[in-house]
Amino acid sequence: MLDAEQLDAFGRDGQLTVPDLFSTEEIDRALEDLAQWDAEFRATLTDEECEWYLEDPSDPSSSFSKLDDPVFHRAAFRALAMAPALVEAVEQLIGEGVTLFFSQVFCKPPEVGGPKPVHQDNFYFAPSDTEALLTTWIALDAATEENGCLHYGLGSHREPVLVHTAPEGEPFNLQVPADVAKKYPMTPAPVPRGGVSIHHGNTLHQSEANRSDLPRRAVTFHFLRHDARLVNPALAYNPAHAVFIPSSRGDAEARS
Ligand SMILES: O=C(O)CCC(=O)C(=O)O
């Protein structure tokens, strides 16, 4: 359960780090499941999927840079997303009764994992209520400034959803123009393995390249309160992959 100080910090900054939410065993199980998924998915990859998911699309043996919908596809990630401590924190911040509508694993392999430009998740997802969407980012490896932790524009959740553009040929790489982004200096948010960084859907954030010799793997869970919906999102999200999350107070209570 988040305490009053943590709730105040989230309200002020639009971001909160909870350093010790998951145990070593829970993260170990997720990484084992990820390794198995990597092997199974790699065996069936189409050219289009190589382009979308691999660090080097011309090399089918190169690392995945991301994987979509781990919570829908893999039991160990579903267990993380439904962990009572996480769900309770999410419901404290956006209200009771949530669906996980999208999740992603982000891998930054040592030395080659690239940066992610400044963006707001609410531009990608376009929720009907910007206060009804929350991202939780779980560190599967300790995330540091050297290996590419997230950086946040603290307080930027008070901005409206800003115009984003994408470089030619990279429609998925949406970002706010540099002159707008620079209004908000970016503060690094290192997260220990098993810790969680939680951010508001309007909070500007980015990550740097992995300059270390260690991997930086993380999983994001995107939650939406049940009374909201995605209105014309920037990319396509498969509604059949959404996962209902039982309320931390029990379903019957949350529905009443
Ligand atoms: O993990 C990363 O490097 C990027 C994640 C991200 O941008 C997000 O969770 O919205």
PDB file of C-alpha atoms and ligand atoms in Angstrom:
ATOM      1  CA  MET A   1       0.000   0.000   0.000  1.00  0.00           C
ATOM      2  CA  LEU A   2       1.317   3.468  -0.884  1.00  0.00           C
ATOM      3  CA  ASP A   3       1.602   5.823   2.065  1.00  0.00           C
ATOM      4  CA  ALA A   4       0.590   9.502   2.175  1.00  0.00           C
ATOM      5  CA  GLU A   5       4.115  10.656   1.319  1.00  0.00           C
ATOM      6  CA  GLN A   6       4.238   8.431  -1.775  1.00  0.00           C
ATOM      7  CA  LEU A   7       0.797   9.600  -2.885  1.00  0.00           C
ATOM      8  CA  ASP A   8       1.887  13.247  -2.443  1.00  0.00           C
ATOM      9  CA  ALA A   9       5.091  12.605  -4.408  1.00  0.00           C
ATOM     10  CA  PHE A  10       3.118  11.070  -7.288  1.00  0.00           C
ATOM     11  CA  GLY A  11       0.693  14.018  -7.293  1.00  0.00           C
ATOM     12  CA  ARG A  12       3.607  16.478  -7.386  1.00  0.00           C
ATOM     13  CA  ASP A  13       5.928  14.691  -9.846  1.00  0.00           C
ATOM     14  CA  GLY A  14       3.679  12.422 -11.951  1.00  0.00           C
ATOM     15  CA  GLN A  15       6.167   9.641 -11.160  1.00  0.00           C
ATOM     16  CA  LEU A  16       6.978   7.435  -8.193  1.00  0.00           C
ATOM     17  CA  THR A  17       9.606   4.746  -7.664  1.00  0.00           C
ATOM     18  CA  VAL A  18       8.726   1.822  -5.372  1.00  0.00           C
ATOM     19  CA  PRO A  19      12.071   0.080  -4.930  1.00  0.00           C
ATOM     20  CA  ASP A  20      11.124  -3.342  -3.573  1.00  0.00           C
ATOM     21  CA  LEU A  21       7.757  -4.459  -4.868  1.00  0.00           C
ATOM     22  CA  PHE A  22       8.729  -7.853  -6.349  1.00  0.00           C
ATOM     23  CA  SER A  23      10.886 -10.618  -4.863  1.00  0.00           C
ATOM     24  CA  THR A  24      14.010 -12.105  -6.438  1.00  0.00           C
ATOM     25  CA  GLU A  25      12.033 -15.327  -7.080  1.00  0.00           C
ATOM     26  CA  GLU A  26       9.210 -13.516  -8.912  1.00  0.00           C
ATOM     27  CA  ILE A  27      11.700 -11.752 -11.185  1.00  0.00           C
ATOM     28  CA  ASP A  28      13.647 -14.996 -11.737  1.00  0.00           C
ATOM     29  CA  ARG A  29      10.406 -16.704 -12.851  1.00  0.00           C
ATOM     30  CA  ALA A  30       9.642 -13.844 -15.252  1.00  0.00           C
ATOM     31  CA  LEU A  31      13.140 -14.014 -16.780  1.00  0.00           C
ATOM     32  CA  GLU A  32      12.898 -17.805 -17.210  1.00  0.00           C
ATOM     33  CA  ASP A  33       9.547 -17.371 -18.929  1.00  0.00           C
ATOM     34  CA  LEU A  34      11.037 -14.616 -21.100  1.00  0.00           C
ATOM     35  CA  ALA A  35      13.904 -16.909 -22.200  1.00  0.00           C
ATOM     36  CA  GLN A  36      11.416 -19.641 -23.144  1.00  0.00           C
ATOM     37  CA  TRP A  37       9.181 -17.169 -25.000  1.00  0.00           C
ATOM     38  CA  ASP A  38      12.229 -15.797 -26.849  1.00  0.00           C
ATOM     39  CA  ALA A  39      13.092 -19.316 -28.111  1.00  0.00           C
ATOM     40  CA  GLU A  40       9.499 -20.177 -29.107  1.00  0.00           C
ATOM     41  CA  PHE A  41       8.736 -16.854 -30.815  1.00  0.00           C
ATOM     42  CA  ARG A  42      12.111 -16.652 -32.593  1.00  0.00           C
ATOM     43  CA  ALA A  43      11.365 -19.989 -34.282  1.00  0.00           C
ATOM     44  CA  THR A  44       8.240 -18.551 -35.968  1.00  0.00           C
ATOM     45  CA  LEU A  45       9.250 -14.922 -36.719  1.00  0.00           C
ATOM     46  CA  THR A  46       8.029 -13.453 -40.005  1.00  0.00           C
ATOM     47  CA  ASP A  47      10.045 -10.764 -41.854  1.00  0.00           C
ATOM     48  CA  GLU A  48       7.604  -8.140 -40.643  1.00  0.00           C
ATOM     49  CA  GLU A  49       8.011  -9.299 -37.040  1.00  0.00           C
ATOM     50  CA  CYS A  50      11.830  -9.227 -37.403  1.00  0.00           C
ATOM     51  CA  GLU A  51      11.500  -5.589 -38.477  1.00  0.00           C
ATOM     52  CA  TRP A  52       9.265  -4.717 -35.530  1.00  0.00           C
ATOM     53  CA  TYR A  53      10.883  -6.682 -32.715  1.00  0.00           C
ATOM     54  CA  LEU A  54      14.582  -7.335 -33.368  1.00  0.00           C
ATOM     55  CA  GLU A  55      17.512  -5.103 -32.487  1.00  0.00           C
ATOM     56  CA  ASP A  56      18.970  -5.842 -35.950  1.00  0.00           C
ATOM     57  CA  PRO A  57      16.174  -6.927 -38.331  1.00  0.00           C
ATOM     58  CA  SER A  58      18.726  -8.236 -40.848  1.00  0.00           C
ATOM     59  CA  ASP A  59      20.083 -10.690 -38.266  1.00  0.00           C
ATOM     60  CA  PRO A  60      17.439 -13.202 -37.067  1.00  0.00           C
ATOM     61  CA  SER A  61      19.721 -14.209 -34.181  1.00  0.00           C
ATOM     62  CA  SER A  62      19.954 -10.653 -32.806  1.00  0.00           C
ATOM     63  CA  SER A  63      18.293  -9.731 -29.496  1.00  0.00           C
ATOM     64  CA  PHE A  64      14.673  -8.726 -29.230  1.00  0.00           C
ATOM     65  CA  SER A  65      14.433  -5.001 -28.528  1.00  0.00           C
ATOM     66  CA  LYS A  66      10.806  -5.426 -27.410  1.00  0.00           C
ATOM     67  CA  LEU A  67       8.051  -8.015 -27.138  1.00  0.00           C
ATOM     68  CA  ASP A  68       4.344  -7.156 -27.087  1.00  0.00           C
ATOM     69  CA  ASP A  69       1.631  -8.309 -24.693  1.00  0.00           C
ATOM     70  CA  PRO A  70       3.672 -10.477 -22.272  1.00  0.00           C
ATOM     71  CA  VAL A  71       0.787 -10.381 -19.783  1.00  0.00           C
ATOM     72  CA  PHE A  72      -1.565 -11.906 -22.357  1.00  0.00           C
ATOM     73  CA  HIS A  73       0.944 -14.483 -23.623  1.00  0.00           C
ATOM     74  CA  ARG A  74       2.942 -15.577 -20.557  1.00  0.00           C
ATOM     75  CA  ALA A  75       1.861 -16.857 -17.142  1.00  0.00           C
ATOM     76  CA  ALA A  76       4.815 -15.460 -15.174  1.00  0.00           C
ATOM     77  CA  PHE A  77       4.099 -11.928 -16.444  1.00  0.00           C
ATOM     78  CA  ARG A  78       0.372 -12.336 -15.737  1.00  0.00           C
ATOM     79  CA  ALA A  79       1.317 -13.206 -12.150  1.00  0.00           C
ATOM     80  CA  LEU A  80       3.375  -9.983 -11.872  1.00  0.00           C
ATOM     81  CA  ALA A  81       0.525  -7.870 -13.265  1.00  0.00           C
ATOM     82  CA  MET A  82      -1.970  -9.346 -10.816  1.00  0.00           C
ATOM     83  CA  ALA A  83       0.288  -9.114  -7.753  1.00  0.00           C
ATOM     84  CA  PRO A  84      -1.916  -7.645  -4.999  1.00  0.00           C
ATOM     85  CA  ALA A  85       0.694  -5.057  -3.951  1.00  0.00           C
ATOM     86  CA  LEU A  86       0.950  -3.709  -7.504  1.00  0.00           C
ATOM     87  CA  VAL A  87      -2.808  -3.698  -8.134  1.00  0.00           C
ATOM     88  CA  GLU A  88      -3.421  -1.968  -4.818  1.00  0.00           C
ATOM     89  CA  ALA A  89      -0.939   0.789  -5.725  1.00  0.00           C
ATOM     90  CA  VAL A  90      -2.518   1.222  -9.170  1.00  0.00           C
ATOM     91  CA  GLU A  91      -6.013   1.462  -7.687  1.00  0.00           C
ATOM     92  CA  GLN A  92      -4.864   3.994  -5.089  1.00  0.00           C
ATOM     93  CA  LEU A  93      -3.608   6.192  -7.920  1.00  0.00           C
ATOM     94  CA  ILE A  94      -6.337   5.925 -10.591  1.00  0.00           C
ATOM     95  CA  GLY A  95      -9.268   4.333  -8.769  1.00  0.00           C
ATOM     96  CA  GLU A  96     -10.737   0.872  -8.422  1.00  0.00           C
ATOM     97  CA  GLY A  97     -11.563  -1.480 -11.259  1.00  0.00           C
ATOM     98  CA  VAL A  98      -8.847  -1.606 -13.934  1.00  0.00           C
ATOM     99  CA  THR A  99      -7.966  -3.532 -17.073  1.00  0.00           C
ATOM    100  CA  LEU A 100      -4.451  -4.088 -18.305  1.00  0.00           C
ATOM    101  CA  PHE A 101      -4.963  -3.202 -21.971  1.00  0.00           C
ATOM    102  CA  PHE A 102      -1.317  -3.466 -23.132  1.00  0.00           C
ATOM    103  CA  SER A 103       2.063  -4.615 -21.866  1.00  0.00           C
ATOM    104  CA  GLN A 104       5.548  -4.671 -23.361  1.00  0.00           C
ATOM    105  CA  VAL A 105       8.960  -6.074 -22.535  1.00  0.00           C
ATOM    106  CA  PHE A 106      11.789  -3.648 -23.399  1.00  0.00           C
ATOM    107  CA  CYS A 107      15.288  -5.112 -23.725  1.00  0.00           C
ATOM    108  CA  LYS A 108      18.374  -2.976 -24.035  1.00  0.00           C
ATOM    109  CA  PRO A 109      21.200  -5.400 -24.730  1.00  0.00           C
ATOM    110  CA  PRO A 110      24.673  -4.430 -23.434  1.00  0.00           C
ATOM    111  CA  GLU A 111      26.285  -1.707 -25.546  1.00  0.00           C
ATOM    112  CA  VAL A 112      23.792  -1.926 -28.456  1.00  0.00           C
ATOM    113  CA  GLY A 113      20.387  -1.156 -26.849  1.00  0.00           C
ATOM    114  CA  GLY A 114      19.289   2.199 -28.262  1.00  0.00           C
ATOM    115  CA  PRO A 115      17.553   5.243 -26.704  1.00  0.00           C
ATOM    116  CA  LYS A 116      13.820   5.991 -26.602  1.00  0.00           C
ATOM    117  CA  PRO A 117      12.920   9.637 -27.291  1.00  0.00           C
ATOM    118  CA  VAL A 118      10.816  11.925 -25.071  1.00  0.00           C
ATOM    119  CA  HIS A 119       7.113  11.068 -25.212  1.00  0.00           C
ATOM    120  CA  GLN A 120       3.851  10.851 -23.272  1.00  0.00           C
ATOM    121  CA  ASP A 121       2.087   7.485 -23.099  1.00  0.00           C
ATOM    122  CA  ASN A 122      -1.278   9.246 -23.328  1.00  0.00           C
ATOM    123  CA  PHE A 123      -0.400  10.403 -26.860  1.00  0.00           C
ATOM    124  CA  TYR A 124       0.092   6.777 -27.927  1.00  0.00           C
ATOM    125  CA  PHE A 125      -3.023   5.482 -26.143  1.00  0.00           C
ATOM    126  CA  ALA A 126      -5.433   8.466 -26.287  1.00  0.00           C
ATOM    127  CA  PRO A 127      -7.562   7.577 -23.260  1.00  0.00           C
ATOM    128  CA  SER A 128     -10.978   9.255 -22.911  1.00  0.00           C
ATOM    129  CA  ASP A 129      -9.849  10.437 -19.439  1.00  0.00           C
ATOM    130  CA  THR A 130      -6.139  11.267 -19.105  1.00  0.00           C
ATOM    131  CA  GLU A 131      -6.342  10.628 -15.319  1.00  0.00           C
ATOM    132  CA  ALA A 132      -7.608   7.066 -15.851  1.00  0.00           C
ATOM    133  CA  LEU A 133      -4.423   5.606 -17.361  1.00  0.00           C
ATOM    134  CA  LEU A 134      -1.278   4.548 -15.522  1.00  0.00           C
ATOM    135  CA  THR A 135       1.996   2.936 -16.566  1.00  0.00           C
ATOM    136  CA  THR A 136       4.015   0.724 -14.240  1.00  0.00           C
ATOM    137  CA  TRP A 137       7.569  -0.069 -15.377  1.00  0.00           C
ATOM    138  CA  ILE A 138       9.149  -3.055 -13.621  1.00  0.00           C
ATOM    139  CA  ALA A 139      12.922  -3.499 -13.596  1.00  0.00           C
ATOM    140  CA  LEU A 140      13.853  -7.085 -14.522  1.00  0.00           C
ATOM    141  CA  ASP A 141      17.522  -6.015 -14.203  1.00  0.00           C
ATOM    142  CA  ALA A 142      18.735  -3.193 -12.012  1.00  0.00           C
ATOM    143  CA  ALA A 143      18.210  -0.094 -14.184  1.00  0.00           C
ATOM    144  CA  THR A 144      20.962   2.514 -13.868  1.00  0.00           C
ATOM    145  CA  GLU A 145      22.011   5.667 -15.697  1.00  0.00           C
ATOM    146  CA  GLU A 146      24.704   3.606 -17.453  1.00  0.00           C
ATOM    147  CA  ASN A 147      22.424   0.862 -18.778  1.00  0.00           C
ATOM    148  CA  GLY A 148      19.498   3.085 -19.800  1.00  0.00           C
ATOM    149  CA  CYS A 149      17.037   3.705 -16.957  1.00  0.00           C
ATOM    150  CA  LEU A 150      14.045   5.948 -17.628  1.00  0.00           C
ATOM    151  CA  HIS A 151      14.339   9.739 -17.241  1.00  0.00           C
ATOM    152  CA  TYR A 152      11.300  11.871 -16.381  1.00  0.00           C
ATOM    153  CA  GLY A 153      10.189  15.453 -16.789  1.00  0.00           C
ATOM    154  CA  LEU A 154       8.969  15.725 -13.197  1.00  0.00           C
ATOM    155  CA  GLY A 155       5.733  17.692 -12.966  1.00  0.00           C
ATOM    156  CA  SER A 156       5.075  17.414 -16.714  1.00  0.00           C
ATOM    157  CA  HIS A 157       1.903  15.387 -16.070  1.00  0.00           C
ATOM    158  CA  ARG A 158       0.235  18.787 -15.627  1.00  0.00           C
ATOM    159  CA  GLU A 159       0.849  19.485 -19.351  1.00  0.00           C
ATOM    160  CA  PRO A 160      -1.935  18.546 -21.756  1.00  0.00           C
ATOM    161  CA  VAL A 161      -1.298  15.766 -24.260  1.00  0.00           C
ATOM    162  CA  LEU A 162       1.224  17.340 -26.638  1.00  0.00           C
ATOM    163  CA  VAL A 163       1.692  16.995 -30.388  1.00  0.00           C
ATOM    164  CA  HIS A 164       4.109  14.146 -31.246  1.00  0.00           C
ATOM    165  CA  THR A 165       5.851  13.441 -34.536  1.00  0.00           C
ATOM    166  CA  ALA A 166       7.710  10.392 -35.835  1.00  0.00           C
ATOM    167  CA  PRO A 167      10.862  10.262 -37.980  1.00  0.00           C
ATOM    168  CA  GLU A 168      10.324   9.071 -41.537  1.00  0.00           C
ATOM    169  CA  GLY A 169      10.131   5.287 -41.750  1.00  0.00           C
ATOM    170  CA  GLU A 170       9.677   4.926 -37.947  1.00  0.00           C
ATOM    171  CA  PRO A 171       5.939   5.452 -37.339  1.00  0.00           C
ATOM    172  CA  PHE A 172       6.190   3.777 -33.916  1.00  0.00           C
ATOM    173  CA  ASN A 173       8.891   6.167 -32.668  1.00  0.00           C
ATOM    174  CA  LEU A 174       6.582   9.017 -31.655  1.00  0.00           C
ATOM    175  CA  GLN A 175       8.178  11.914 -29.790  1.00  0.00           C
ATOM    176  CA  VAL A 176       7.611  15.510 -28.746  1.00  0.00           C
ATOM    177  CA  PRO A 177       9.622  18.138 -30.659  1.00  0.00           C
ATOM    178  CA  ALA A 178      12.974  18.896 -28.968  1.00  0.00           C
ATOM    179  CA  ASP A 179      12.149  22.585 -28.340  1.00  0.00           C
ATOM    180  CA  VAL A 180       9.043  21.575 -26.371  1.00  0.00           C
ATOM    181  CA  ALA A 181      10.773  18.725 -24.523  1.00  0.00           C
ATOM    182  CA  LYS A 182      13.539  21.013 -23.296  1.00  0.00           C
ATOM    183  CA  LYS A 183      11.062  22.932 -21.116  1.00  0.00           C
ATOM    184  CA  TYR A 184      11.259  19.944 -18.775  1.00  0.00           C
ATOM    185  CA  PRO A 185      14.749  18.878 -17.683  1.00  0.00           C
ATOM    186  CA  MET A 186      14.885  15.092 -17.517  1.00  0.00           C
ATOM    187  CA  THR A 187      15.683  13.472 -14.163  1.00  0.00           C
ATOM    188  CA  PRO A 188      17.045   9.902 -14.150  1.00  0.00           C
ATOM    189  CA  ALA A 189      15.027   7.328 -12.192  1.00  0.00           C
ATOM    190  CA  PRO A 190      17.251   4.338 -11.389  1.00  0.00           C
ATOM    191  CA  VAL A 191      15.252   1.296 -10.247  1.00  0.00           C
ATOM    192  CA  PRO A 192      16.638  -1.767  -8.443  1.00  0.00           C
ATOM    193  CA  ARG A 193      15.793  -5.216  -9.834  1.00  0.00           C
ATOM    194  CA  GLY A 194      12.209  -5.995  -8.771  1.00  0.00           C
ATOM    195  CA  GLY A 195      11.404  -2.343  -8.177  1.00  0.00           C
ATOM    196  CA  VAL A 196       8.718  -0.398 -10.027  1.00  0.00           C
ATOM    197  CA  SER A 197       8.617   3.065 -11.533  1.00  0.00           C
ATOM    198  CA  ILE A 198       5.018   4.278 -11.836  1.00  0.00           C
ATOM    199  CA  HIS A 199       4.100   7.183 -14.089  1.00  0.00           C
ATOM    200  CA  HIS A 200       1.050   9.223 -15.081  1.00  0.00           C
ATOM    201  CA  GLY A 201       0.092   8.898 -18.748  1.00  0.00           C
ATOM    202  CA  ASN A 202       0.925  12.573 -19.416  1.00  0.00           C
ATOM    203  CA  THR A 203       4.399  12.493 -17.785  1.00  0.00           C
ATOM    204  CA  LEU A 204       7.163  13.174 -20.322  1.00  0.00           C
ATOM    205  CA  HIS A 205       9.807  10.449 -20.253  1.00  0.00           C
ATOM    206  CA  GLN A 206      12.629   8.944 -22.267  1.00  0.00           C
ATOM    207  CA  SER A 207      15.468   6.431 -21.889  1.00  0.00           C
ATOM    208  CA  GLU A 208      19.092   6.612 -22.964  1.00  0.00           C
ATOM    209  CA  ALA A 209      21.141   3.969 -24.793  1.00  0.00           C
ATOM    210  CA  ASN A 210      22.723   1.139 -22.830  1.00  0.00           C
ATOM    211  CA  ARG A 211      26.372   2.167 -22.483  1.00  0.00           C
ATOM    212  CA  SER A 212      27.201  -0.642 -20.048  1.00  0.00           C
ATOM    213  CA  ASP A 213      28.171  -4.281 -20.424  1.00  0.00           C
ATOM    214  CA  LEU A 214      25.019  -5.411 -18.594  1.00  0.00           C
ATOM    215  CA  PRO A 215      21.524  -5.967 -20.026  1.00  0.00           C
ATOM    216  CA  ARG A 216      18.649  -3.664 -19.131  1.00  0.00           C
ATOM    217  CA  ARG A 217      15.359  -5.527 -19.354  1.00  0.00           C
ATOM    218  CA  ALA A 218      12.061  -4.144 -18.089  1.00  0.00           C
ATOM    219  CA  VAL A 219       8.367  -4.794 -18.504  1.00  0.00           C
ATOM    220  CA  THR A 220       5.678  -2.109 -18.743  1.00  0.00           C
ATOM    221  CA  PHE A 221       2.073  -2.660 -17.732  1.00  0.00           C
ATOM    222  CA  HIS A 222      -0.480  -0.119 -18.949  1.00  0.00           C
ATOM    223  CA  PHE A 223      -3.661   0.024 -16.848  1.00  0.00           C
ATOM    224  CA  LEU A 224      -6.938   1.745 -17.691  1.00  0.00           C
ATOM    225  CA  ARG A 225      -9.819   2.365 -15.291  1.00  0.00           C
ATOM    226  CA  HIS A 226     -12.998   0.614 -16.382  1.00  0.00           C
ATOM    227  CA  ASP A 227     -15.011   3.797 -16.995  1.00  0.00           C
ATOM    228  CA  ALA A 228     -12.493   5.024 -19.615  1.00  0.00           C
ATOM    229  CA  ARG A 229     -11.636   3.787 -23.115  1.00  0.00           C
ATOM    230  CA  LEU A 230      -8.989   4.400 -25.763  1.00  0.00           C
ATOM    231  CA  VAL A 231     -10.196   6.921 -28.356  1.00  0.00           C
ATOM    232  CA  ASN A 232      -8.418   6.600 -31.678  1.00  0.00           C
ATOM    233  CA  PRO A 233      -4.961   5.553 -30.332  1.00  0.00           C
ATOM    234  CA  ALA A 234      -1.863   6.359 -32.394  1.00  0.00           C
ATOM    235  CA  LEU A 235      -0.949   2.676 -32.907  1.00  0.00           C
ATOM    236  CA  ALA A 236      -3.173  -0.420 -33.024  1.00  0.00           C
ATOM    237  CA  TYR A 237      -3.679  -2.320 -29.755  1.00  0.00           C
ATOM    238  CA  ASN A 238      -5.437  -5.678 -29.873  1.00  0.00           C
ATOM    239  CA  PRO A 239      -8.489  -5.463 -27.566  1.00  0.00           C
ATOM    240  CA  ALA A 240      -8.554  -9.277 -27.411  1.00  0.00           C
ATOM    241  CA  HIS A 241      -5.195  -9.104 -25.591  1.00  0.00           C
ATOM    242  CA  ALA A 242      -6.555  -6.964 -22.742  1.00  0.00           C
ATOM    243  CA  VAL A 243      -6.508  -8.687 -19.348  1.00  0.00           C
ATOM    244  CA  PHE A 244      -9.107  -8.013 -16.654  1.00  0.00           C
ATOM    245  CA  ILE A 245      -7.353  -7.362 -13.332  1.00  0.00           C
ATOM    246  CA  PRO A 246      -9.190  -8.542 -10.201  1.00  0.00           C
ATOM    247  CA  SER A 247      -9.525  -5.635  -7.784  1.00  0.00           C
ATOM    248  CA  SER A 248      -7.277  -5.524  -4.726  1.00  0.00           C
ATOM    249  CA  ARG A 249     -10.497  -5.211  -2.652  1.00  0.00           C
ATOM    250  CA  GLY A 250     -12.109  -8.254  -4.285  1.00  0.00           C
ATOM    251  CA  ASP A 251     -14.207  -8.217  -7.465  1.00  0.00           C
ATOM    252  CA  ALA A 252     -17.631  -8.193  -5.848  1.00  0.00           C
ATOM    253  CA  GLU A 253     -16.730  -5.168  -3.744  1.00  0.00           C
ATOM    254  CA  ALA A 254     -15.157  -3.288  -6.677  1.00  0.00           C
ATOM    255  CA  ARG A 255     -18.206  -3.885  -8.922  1.00  0.00           C
ATOM    256  CA  SER A 256     -20.760  -2.791  -6.276  1.00  0.00           C
TER     257      SER A 256
HETATM  258  O1  LIG B   1      11.968   0.985 -21.285  1.00  0.00           O
HETATM  259  C1  LIG B   1      12.176   1.896 -22.068  1.00  0.00           C
HETATM  260  O2  LIG B   1      13.303   2.191 -22.432  1.00  0.00           O
HETATM  261  C2  LIG B   1      11.042   2.720 -22.629  1.00  0.00           C
HETATM  262  C3  LIG B   1       9.764   2.486 -21.907  1.00  0.00           C
HETATM  263  C4  LIG B   1       8.747   3.540 -22.148  1.00  0.00           C
HETATM  264  O3  LIG B   1       8.951   4.492 -22.800  1.00  0.00           O
HETATM  265  C5  LIG B   1       7.426   3.455 -21.537  1.00  0.00           C
HETATM  266  O4  LIG B   1       7.223   2.638 -20.650  1.00  0.00           O
HETATM  267  O5  LIG B   1       6.535   4.242 -21.924  1.00  0.00           O
END
